[in-house]
Amino acid sequence: MAFVPLDTVITAERLALMAPRKSDYEDWAALRTVSRAYLEPWEPSWPADALSRKDWHRRVTAWTKAWKSGAGCVFLIRRMSDNALLGGASLTQVRGWPANAASLGYWMGEPHAGQGYMKEAVKALCVWAFPMLNLARIEAGIVPENDRSRAVLEGTGFAEEGRATAYLEIAGMRRDHILFALVRGDIRR
């Protein structure tokens, strides 16, 4: 991955994506707390100390290390009109030549779901990432019944590529995933 400054900000019509800072803890913990029941069915099991300052510190340290090593970029998504934290998006497992690929992940706080924010954020992130990270493709996987994630991916030009058996641990169980990819030049405008 090319060097990407930690102060990078990606903007879209209503949103700004930026690297998490220690000072984001209160907003992050509040949004994840009110959204916990909404998010847990779609995410890996939460640690016992989820939402604690210690958990946040551990996450920011890992994300910063990944960013600096070129392994990935994690962003928080904020609404520009009021700076409200809406969710997060990431590109991880960034692989150079010959793959030139990365894995996309994202989450949206329940109060902000269904308003088109995630589609806008994913589109902006992908438009930025292809040239900035020299990617040829961005990959994503969703559990089969996650219709909202399917709509985000298909709405930004991702194509379904197949099914991976027992792909990831989600909510305490190995789950099959439907795999999608977006190839440079295929993003929907």
Tab-separated table of C-alpha atoms in Angstrom, residues 23-124:
chain	number	residue	atom	x	y	z
A	23	SER	CA	-10.762	11.549	21.153
A	24	ASP	CA	-13.489	9.719	19.180
A	25	TYR	CA	-14.035	7.260	22.026
A	26	GLU	CA	-17.171	8.831	23.558
A	27	ASP	CA	-18.991	9.102	20.210
A	28	TRP	CA	-17.925	5.602	19.168
A	29	ALA	CA	-18.909	3.955	22.463
A	30	ALA	CA	-22.279	5.749	22.550
A	31	LEU	CA	-23.180	4.750	18.977
A	32	ARG	CA	-22.015	1.157	19.389
A	33	THR	CA	-23.918	0.906	22.711
A	34	VAL	CA	-27.269	1.990	21.238
A	35	SER	CA	-26.623	-0.167	18.159
A	36	ARG	CA	-25.316	-3.303	19.873
A	37	ALA	CA	-28.346	-5.559	19.288
A	38	TYR	CA	-28.527	-4.316	15.699
A	39	LEU	CA	-24.818	-4.976	14.981
A	40	GLU	CA	-24.030	-8.186	16.859
A	41	PRO	CA	-25.764	-10.583	14.416
A	42	TRP	CA	-23.468	-9.347	11.603
A	43	GLU	CA	-20.111	-9.044	13.378
A	44	PRO	CA	-17.492	-11.262	15.001
A	45	SER	CA	-18.176	-11.865	18.696
A	46	TRP	CA	-17.607	-8.772	20.797
A	47	PRO	CA	-14.866	-9.057	23.448
A	48	ALA	CA	-15.906	-9.148	27.111
A	49	ASP	CA	-14.700	-5.562	27.540
A	50	ALA	CA	-16.327	-4.272	24.346
A	51	LEU	CA	-16.984	-0.534	24.450
A	52	SER	CA	-14.521	0.100	27.296
A	53	ARG	CA	-11.734	2.668	27.004
A	54	LYS	CA	-9.272	-0.236	27.126
A	55	ASP	CA	-11.012	-1.868	24.133
A	56	TRP	CA	-10.995	1.442	22.248
A	57	HIS	CA	-7.293	1.977	22.971
A	58	ARG	CA	-6.517	-1.568	21.771
A	59	ARG	CA	-8.474	-0.958	18.555
A	60	VAL	CA	-6.952	2.445	17.773
A	61	THR	CA	-3.462	1.065	18.403
A	62	ALA	CA	-4.059	-1.888	16.045
A	63	TRP	CA	-5.694	0.296	13.388
A	64	THR	CA	-2.854	2.829	13.518
A	65	LYS	CA	-0.262	0.050	13.237
A	66	ALA	CA	-2.095	-1.426	10.213
A	67	TRP	CA	-2.331	2.002	8.625
A	68	LYS	CA	1.391	2.734	9.117
A	69	SER	CA	2.457	-0.726	7.876
A	70	GLY	CA	0.282	-0.501	4.773
A	71	ALA	CA	-1.904	-3.449	5.789
A	72	GLY	CA	-5.125	-1.431	5.956
A	73	CYS	CA	-7.029	1.793	6.508
A	74	VAL	CA	-9.856	2.115	9.031
A	75	PHE	CA	-12.186	5.108	8.879
A	76	LEU	CA	-14.987	6.524	10.970
A	77	ILE	CA	-17.886	8.012	9.020
A	78	ARG	CA	-19.232	11.380	10.155
A	79	ARG	CA	-22.099	13.436	8.797
A	80	MET	CA	-20.778	16.806	7.656
A	81	SER	CA	-23.871	18.808	8.638
A	82	ASP	CA	-23.486	18.116	12.379
A	83	ASN	CA	-20.333	15.955	12.773
A	84	ALA	CA	-22.449	13.040	14.091
A	85	LEU	CA	-20.683	9.687	14.046
A	86	LEU	CA	-22.649	7.357	11.739
A	87	GLY	CA	-20.478	4.241	11.492
A	88	GLY	CA	-17.204	2.972	10.112
A	89	ALA	CA	-15.607	1.511	7.001
A	90	SER	CA	-12.285	-0.184	6.394
A	91	LEU	CA	-10.007	-1.600	3.770
A	92	THR	CA	-7.931	-4.398	5.306
A	93	GLN	CA	-5.735	-7.205	4.069
A	94	VAL	CA	-4.285	-4.806	1.503
A	95	ARG	CA	-2.200	-6.869	-0.880
A	96	GLY	CA	0.251	-5.541	-3.435
A	97	TRP	CA	1.264	-6.935	-6.790
A	98	PRO	CA	0.225	-9.279	-8.284
A	99	ALA	CA	-3.111	-9.157	-6.413
A	100	ASN	CA	-3.426	-5.381	-5.860
A	101	ALA	CA	-6.532	-6.081	-3.780
A	102	ALA	CA	-8.092	-5.271	-0.411
A	103	SER	CA	-11.032	-6.430	1.711
A	104	LEU	CA	-13.865	-4.003	2.464
A	105	GLY	CA	-15.680	-3.970	5.792
A	106	TYR	CA	-18.242	-1.562	7.215
A	107	TRP	CA	-20.820	-0.974	9.940
A	108	MET	CA	-23.591	1.572	10.396
A	109	GLY	CA	-25.112	2.684	13.674
A	110	GLU	CA	-28.769	1.685	13.938
A	111	PRO	CA	-30.130	5.256	14.240
A	112	HIS	CA	-28.599	6.077	10.832
A	113	ALA	CA	-29.449	2.887	8.899
A	114	GLY	CA	-31.595	2.977	5.790
A	115	GLN	CA	-30.723	6.567	4.822
A	116	GLY	CA	-28.200	5.832	2.057
A	117	TYR	CA	-25.187	6.834	4.127
A	118	MET	CA	-23.324	3.542	3.779
A	119	LYS	CA	-23.733	3.396	0.007
A	120	GLU	CA	-22.376	6.949	-0.169
A	121	ALA	CA	-19.458	6.082	2.138
A	122	VAL	CA	-18.535	2.860	0.299
A	123	LYS	CA	-18.622	4.630	-3.054
A	124	ALA	CA	-16.395	7.469	-1.797
